[in-house]
PDB file of C-alpha atoms in Angstrom:
ATOM      1  CA  MET A 297       0.000   0.000   0.000  1.00 39.00           C
ATOM      2  CA  ASN A 298       1.466   3.384  -0.932  1.00 44.00           C
ATOM      3  CA  ARG A 299       1.033   6.330   1.408  1.00 49.00           C
ATOM      4  CA  PHE A 300      -1.839   7.760  -0.657  1.00 62.00           C
ATOM      5  CA  ASP A 301      -3.914   4.575  -0.508  1.00 72.00           C
ATOM      6  CA  LEU A 302      -6.690   4.496   2.046  1.00 82.00           C
ATOM      7  CA  PRO A 303      -7.053   1.515   4.391  1.00 80.00           C
ATOM      8  CA  ASP A 304      -9.982  -0.757   3.536  1.00 82.00           C
ATOM      9  CA  ASN A 305     -11.539  -0.679   7.001  1.00 85.00           C
ATOM     10  CA  LEU A 306     -12.040   3.067   7.523  1.00 92.00           C
ATOM     11  CA  PRO A 307     -15.296   3.959   9.294  1.00 93.00           C
ATOM     12  CA  VAL A 308     -17.785   5.641   6.974  1.00 94.00           C
ATOM     13  CA  PRO A 309     -19.012   9.032   8.221  1.00 96.00           C
ATOM     14  CA  ILE A 310     -22.762   9.448   8.615  1.00 95.00           C
ATOM     15  CA  ASP A 311     -24.793  12.592   8.089  1.00 97.00           C
ATOM     16  CA  ASP A 312     -24.993  13.921  11.634  1.00 97.00           C
ATOM     17  CA  GLY A 313     -27.010  16.976  10.559  1.00 97.00           C
ATOM     18  CA  GLN A 314     -24.195  19.434  11.290  1.00 98.00           C
ATOM     19  CA  CYS A 315     -24.457  21.011   7.824  1.00 98.00           C
ATOM     20  CA  THR A 316     -28.249  21.261   7.463  1.00 98.00           C
ATOM     21  CA  HIS A 317     -28.079  25.001   8.224  1.00 98.00           C
ATOM     22  CA  LEU A 318     -25.909  25.553   5.106  1.00 98.00           C
ATOM     23  CA  LYS A 319     -28.782  25.964   2.688  1.00 97.00           C
ATOM     24  CA  VAL A 320     -28.858  26.444  -1.055  1.00 97.00           C
ATOM     25  CA  GLY A 321     -29.389  30.164  -1.691  1.00 97.00           C
ATOM     26  CA  MET A 322     -27.662  31.235   1.541  1.00 97.00           C
ATOM     27  CA  LYS A 323     -25.141  34.069   1.165  1.00 96.00           C
ATOM     28  CA  PHE A 324     -21.545  32.972   1.639  1.00 96.00           C
ATOM     29  CA  PRO A 325     -19.395  35.348   3.740  1.00 95.00           C
ATOM     30  CA  VAL A 326     -17.183  36.549   0.904  1.00 92.00           C
ATOM     31  CA  ASP A 327     -15.656  39.272   3.103  1.00 93.00           C
ATOM     32  CA  ILE A 328     -14.290  36.637   5.505  1.00 95.00           C
ATOM     33  CA  LEU A 329     -13.199  34.398   2.643  1.00 94.00           C
ATOM     34  CA  MET A 330     -11.196  37.227   1.064  1.00 93.00           C
ATOM     35  CA  ARG A 331      -9.353  37.839   4.361  1.00 94.00           C
ATOM     36  CA  LEU A 332      -8.077  34.272   4.642  1.00 96.00           C
ATOM     37  CA  PRO A 333      -4.378  33.814   3.881  1.00 97.00           C
ATOM     38  CA  THR A 334      -3.622  31.787   0.751  1.00 97.00           C
ATOM     39  CA  THR A 335      -0.603  29.667  -0.067  1.00 98.00           C
ATOM     40  CA  SER A 336       0.233  31.882  -3.064  1.00 97.00           C
ATOM     41  CA  GLN A 337      -0.334  35.067  -1.046  1.00 95.00           C
ATOM     42  CA  ARG A 338      -2.782  36.207  -3.737  1.00 93.00           C
ATOM     43  CA  PRO A 339      -6.282  37.247  -2.644  1.00 90.00           C
ATOM     44  CA  VAL A 340      -9.119  34.790  -3.073  1.00 92.00           C
ATOM     45  CA  ASP A 341     -10.852  35.288  -6.421  1.00 84.00           C
ATOM     46  CA  ILE A 342     -14.442  34.143  -6.641  1.00 87.00           C
ATOM     47  CA  VAL A 343     -15.447  36.325  -9.576  1.00 78.00           C
ATOM     48  CA  SER A 344     -13.114  35.206 -12.370  1.00 79.00           C
ATOM     49  CA  GLN A 345     -15.054  31.948 -12.717  1.00 80.00           C
ATOM     50  CA  PRO A 346     -18.808  31.511 -12.327  1.00 89.00           C
ATOM     51  CA  ARG A 347     -18.379  28.973  -9.541  1.00 96.00           C
ATOM     52  CA  THR A 348     -16.025  28.439  -6.648  1.00 97.00           C
ATOM     53  CA  ILE A 349     -15.448  25.073  -5.020  1.00 98.00           C
ATOM     54  CA  ILE A 350     -14.073  25.070  -1.490  1.00 98.00           C
ATOM     55  CA  TYR A 351     -13.286  21.662  -0.089  1.00 98.00           C
ATOM     56  CA  PHE A 352     -12.728  21.693   3.652  1.00 98.00           C
ATOM     57  CA  TYR A 353     -10.535  19.015   5.194  1.00 98.00           C
ATOM     58  CA  PRO A 354      -9.252  18.301   8.725  1.00 98.00           C
ATOM     59  CA  ARG A 355      -5.491  18.358   8.175  1.00 96.00           C
ATOM     60  CA  THR A 356      -2.712  16.992   6.043  1.00 94.00           C
ATOM     61  CA  GLY A 357       0.303  15.224   7.456  1.00 89.00           C
ATOM     62  CA  LYS A 358       3.865  15.344   6.227  1.00 87.00           C
ATOM     63  CA  PRO A 359       5.882  12.413   4.895  1.00 85.00           C
ATOM     64  CA  ASN A 360       7.386  10.334   7.703  1.00 84.00           C
ATOM     65  CA  GLN A 361       5.138  12.119  10.215  1.00 85.00           C
ATOM     66  CA  LYS A 362       3.295   9.794  12.578  1.00 88.00           C
ATOM     67  CA  ILE A 363      -0.480   9.671  12.100  1.00 88.00           C
ATOM     68  CA  PRO A 364      -2.159  10.755  15.362  1.00 91.00           C
ATOM     69  CA  ASP A 365      -3.353   7.906  17.565  1.00 90.00           C
ATOM     70  CA  GLY A 366      -6.943   6.986  16.751  1.00 90.00           C
ATOM     71  CA  TRP A 367      -6.977   9.030  13.521  1.00 93.00           C
ATOM     72  CA  ASP A 368      -8.192   6.114  11.420  1.00 92.00           C
ATOM     73  CA  ASP A 369     -11.025   5.490  13.907  1.00 93.00           C
ATOM     74  CA  ILE A 370     -12.544   8.947  13.381  1.00 94.00           C
ATOM     75  CA  PRO A 371     -15.137   8.684  10.575  1.00 95.00           C
ATOM     76  CA  GLY A 372     -14.034  10.874   7.671  1.00 94.00           C
ATOM     77  CA  ALA A 373     -10.713  11.999   9.155  1.00 94.00           C
ATOM     78  CA  ARG A 374      -8.341   9.998   6.961  1.00 93.00           C
ATOM     79  CA  GLY A 375      -7.812  10.930   3.316  1.00 94.00           C
ATOM     80  CA  CYS A 376      -6.881  14.617   3.066  1.00 95.00           C
ATOM     81  CA  THR A 377      -3.888  14.025   0.812  1.00 94.00           C
ATOM     82  CA  PRO A 378      -5.744  11.653  -1.562  1.00 95.00           C
ATOM     83  CA  GLU A 379      -8.649  14.121  -1.713  1.00 97.00           C
ATOM     84  CA  SER A 380      -6.297  17.002  -2.576  1.00 97.00           C
ATOM     85  CA  CYS A 381      -4.605  14.857  -5.225  1.00 96.00           C
ATOM     86  CA  GLY A 382      -8.018  14.100  -6.730  1.00 97.00           C
ATOM     87  CA  PHE A 383      -8.772  17.802  -7.082  1.00 98.00           C
ATOM     88  CA  ARG A 384      -5.282  18.306  -8.503  1.00 98.00           C
ATOM     89  CA  ASP A 385      -5.716  15.527 -11.054  1.00 97.00           C
ATOM     90  CA  HIS A 386      -9.131  16.861 -12.154  1.00 98.00           C
ATOM     91  CA  TYR A 387      -8.249  20.547 -11.910  1.00 98.00           C
ATOM     92  CA  GLN A 388      -8.335  21.268 -15.658  1.00 97.00           C
ATOM     93  CA  GLU A 389     -11.707  19.566 -16.044  1.00 97.00           C
ATOM     94  CA  LEU A 390     -13.110  21.497 -13.079  1.00 97.00           C
ATOM     95  CA  GLN A 391     -11.887  24.749 -14.629  1.00 95.00           C
ATOM     96  CA  SER A 392     -13.413  23.789 -17.976  1.00 95.00           C
ATOM     97  CA  LEU A 393     -16.721  23.452 -16.107  1.00 96.00           C
ATOM     98  CA  GLY A 394     -16.343  27.059 -14.887  1.00 94.00           C
ATOM     99  CA  ALA A 395     -15.072  26.411 -11.358  1.00 95.00           C
ATOM    100  CA  ASN A 396     -12.275  27.830  -9.217  1.00 94.00           C
ATOM    101  CA  VAL A 397     -10.940  25.371  -6.641  1.00 97.00           C
ATOM    102  CA  TYR A 398      -9.649  26.044  -3.136  1.00 98.00           C
ATOM    103  CA  GLY A 399      -8.852  23.727  -0.266  1.00 98.00           C
ATOM    104  CA  CYS A 400      -9.303  24.968   3.307  1.00 98.00           C
ATOM    105  CA  SER A 401      -8.165  23.744   6.702  1.00 98.00           C
ATOM    106  CA  THR A 402      -7.316  25.268  10.061  1.00 98.00           C
ATOM    107  CA  GLN A 403      -3.609  24.610   9.508  1.00 97.00           C
ATOM    108  CA  THR A 404      -1.285  27.583   9.063  1.00 96.00           C
ATOM    109  CA  THR A 405      -0.376  28.896   5.638  1.00 97.00           C
ATOM    110  CA  GLU A 406       3.261  27.977   6.271  1.00 95.00           C
ATOM    111  CA  TYR A 407       2.260  24.360   6.914  1.00 94.00           C
ATOM    112  CA  GLN A 408      -0.025  24.317   3.876  1.00 97.00           C
ATOM    113  CA  GLN A 409       2.696  25.680   1.572  1.00 97.00           C
ATOM    114  CA  GLU A 410       4.701  22.478   2.077  1.00 95.00           C
ATOM    115  CA  VAL A 411       1.672  20.467   0.956  1.00 96.00           C
ATOM    116  CA  VAL A 412       1.112  22.614  -2.150  1.00 98.00           C
ATOM    117  CA  GLU A 413       4.756  22.202  -3.178  1.00 97.00           C
ATOM    118  CA  ARG A 414       5.020  18.492  -2.372  1.00 96.00           C
ATOM    119  CA  LEU A 415       1.768  17.540  -4.112  1.00 96.00           C
ATOM    120  CA  TYR A 416       2.133  20.063  -6.979  1.00 98.00           C
ATOM    121  CA  LEU A 417      -1.296  21.529  -6.299  1.00 98.00           C
ATOM    122  CA  PRO A 418      -2.287  24.011  -9.044  1.00 98.00           C
ATOM    123  CA  PHE A 419      -4.687  25.825  -6.693  1.00 98.00           C
ATOM    124  CA  ASP A 420      -4.422  27.640  -3.382  1.00 97.00           C
ATOM    125  CA  LEU A 421      -5.064  26.293   0.066  1.00 98.00           C
ATOM    126  CA  LEU A 422      -6.769  28.694   2.463  1.00 98.00           C
ATOM    127  CA  SER A 423      -5.862  28.907   6.132  1.00 98.00           C
ATOM    128  CA  ASP A 424      -8.721  29.338   8.575  1.00 98.00           C
ATOM    129  CA  SER A 425      -6.322  29.111  11.513  1.00 97.00           C
ATOM    130  CA  LYS A 426      -8.187  31.958  13.244  1.00 97.00           C
ATOM    131  CA  LEU A 427     -11.432  29.932  12.830  1.00 97.00           C
ATOM    132  CA  GLU A 428     -13.250  32.828  11.153  1.00 97.00           C
ATOM    133  CA  LEU A 429     -15.122  30.754   8.554  1.00 97.00           C
ATOM    134  CA  LEU A 430     -15.556  27.849  10.963  1.00 97.00           C
ATOM    135  CA  ASN A 431     -17.252  30.087  13.538  1.00 97.00           C
ATOM    136  CA  HIS A 432     -19.231  32.274  11.115  1.00 97.00           C
ATOM    137  CA  LEU A 433     -20.652  29.338   9.157  1.00 98.00           C
ATOM    138  CA  HIS A 434     -20.831  27.010  12.182  1.00 98.00           C
ATOM    139  CA  LEU A 435     -18.853  24.395  10.274  1.00 98.00           C
ATOM    140  CA  PRO A 436     -18.667  20.938  11.836  1.00 98.00           C
ATOM    141  CA  TYR A 437     -15.367  20.175  13.521  1.00 97.00           C
ATOM    142  CA  PHE A 438     -13.670  17.834  15.937  1.00 96.00           C
ATOM    143  CA  THR A 439     -10.645  17.974  18.212  1.00 95.00           C
ATOM    144  CA  LEU A 440      -7.986  15.481  19.188  1.00 91.00           C
ATOM    145  CA  ALA A 441      -6.009  15.689  22.430  1.00 88.00           C
ATOM    146  CA  GLU A 442      -2.800  14.559  20.698  1.00 88.00           C
ATOM    147  CA  LEU A 443      -3.096  17.607  18.423  1.00 88.00           C
ATOM    148  CA  ASP A 444      -3.522  20.042  21.325  1.00 89.00           C
ATOM    149  CA  ASN A 445      -7.319  20.055  20.875  1.00 90.00           C
ATOM    150  CA  ILE A 446      -7.147  22.421  17.908  1.00 93.00           C
ATOM    151  CA  SER A 447     -10.354  22.607  15.885  1.00 96.00           C
ATOM    152  CA  LEU A 448     -10.213  20.421  12.778  1.00 97.00           C
ATOM    153  CA  ILE A 449     -12.932  21.004  10.183  1.00 98.00           C
ATOM    154  CA  LYS A 450     -14.845  17.894   9.203  1.00 98.00           C
ATOM    155  CA  ARG A 451     -14.628  17.052   5.526  1.00 98.00           C
ATOM    156  CA  LEU A 452     -17.206  18.952   3.449  1.00 98.00           C
ATOM    157  CA  THR A 453     -17.362  20.827   0.161  1.00 98.00           C
ATOM    158  CA  ILE A 454     -19.317  23.977  -0.658  1.00 98.00           C
ATOM    159  CA  ILE A 455     -20.022  25.127  -4.206  1.00 98.00           C
ATOM    160  CA  ILE A 456     -20.543  28.883  -4.440  1.00 97.00           C
ATOM    161  CA  ASN A 457     -22.020  30.827  -7.360  1.00 95.00           C
ATOM    162  CA  HIS A 458     -20.581  34.343  -6.933  1.00 90.00           C
ATOM    163  CA  ASP A 459     -21.656  34.890  -3.289  1.00 92.00           C
ATOM    164  CA  THR A 460     -24.407  32.285  -2.929  1.00 95.00           C
ATOM    165  CA  ILE A 461     -24.225  28.669  -1.795  1.00 97.00           C
ATOM    166  CA  GLU A 462     -25.301  26.388  -4.627  1.00 97.00           C
ATOM    167  CA  HIS A 463     -24.568  22.992  -3.121  1.00 98.00           C
ATOM    168  CA  VAL A 464     -23.054  21.358  -0.022  1.00 98.00           C
ATOM    169  CA  PHE A 465     -21.476  17.914   0.010  1.00 98.00           C
ATOM    170  CA  TYR A 466     -21.514  16.402   3.507  1.00 98.00           C
ATOM    171  CA  PRO A 467     -20.482  13.880   4.614  1.00 98.00           C
ATOM    172  CA  ILE A 468     -17.864  12.889   2.062  1.00 97.00           C
ATOM    173  CA  PHE A 469     -16.672   9.337   1.572  1.00 96.00           C
ATOM    174  CA  PRO A 470     -14.448   8.073   0.143  1.00 95.00           C
ATOM    175  CA  PRO A 471     -12.372  11.259  -0.050  1.00 96.00           C
ATOM    176  CA  ASP A 472     -10.157  10.036  -2.888  1.00 95.00           C
ATOM    177  CA  LYS A 473     -13.218   9.806  -5.185  1.00 95.00           C
ATOM    178  CA  HIS A 474     -14.815  13.101  -4.139  1.00 98.00           C
ATOM    179  CA  SER A 475     -13.467  15.268  -6.975  1.00 98.00           C
ATOM    180  CA  GLN A 476     -15.308  13.037  -9.457  1.00 98.00           C
ATOM    181  CA  GLU A 477     -18.489  13.455  -7.397  1.00 98.00           C
ATOM    182  CA  VAL A 478     -18.082  17.241  -7.713  1.00 98.00           C
ATOM    183  CA  ILE A 479     -17.489  16.962 -11.476  1.00 98.00           C
ATOM    184  CA  ASP A 480     -20.618  14.840 -11.864  1.00 98.00           C
ATOM    185  CA  TRP A 481     -22.664  17.441  -9.959  1.00 98.00           C
ATOM    186  CA  LEU A 482     -21.269  20.302 -12.080  1.00 98.00           C
ATOM    187  CA  LYS A 483     -22.166  18.437 -15.275  1.00 97.00           C
ATOM    188  CA  GLN A 484     -25.691  17.737 -14.014  1.00 97.00           C
ATOM    189  CA  ASN A 485     -26.129  21.385 -12.962  1.00 97.00           C
ATOM    190  CA  PRO A 486     -24.662  23.517 -15.736  1.00 93.00           C
ATOM    191  CA  ILE A 487     -24.452  27.263 -15.222  1.00 86.00           C
ATOM    192  CA  LYS A 488     -27.522  28.983 -16.649  1.00 76.00           C
TER     193      LYS A 488
END
């Protein structure tokens, strides 16, 4: 098994209702989004393409870094790197469907920059280390004592049309196939 493969016995996350308040037609807090640091240090751009995809993930690890104890037992926690690689591998197709792509976690920009370089991500990662989006949107999260109880956003994806939520994917499983799920949705819901 290579380091990007997911174990076969991962627990499947269930819809716990923590995203039901994120409704289609709800305004997305663009002002907060534009304040978030990006790995390229360029401001977030949600107007150059008709749609913006933001996939939220708990955290990425580094090569040779120990996975936190119990990580694989948390439904939906494992798979941030394979999910990011899926969006990387389908990036051109997503753009051809009119979508910007951003990843977002509560990790620092400095930490995320290593991931962007190592995985050759053609899109920015956003740092919500100050928990601005998490708190404003009441995003679902969990903590882990081994990681100093920092807030880790549960895996979800929001599709935004200019400043309005168009769709929310939650829960997401398996994460390594999620980019194709997003592509399928975009094809079934073309921009009018």
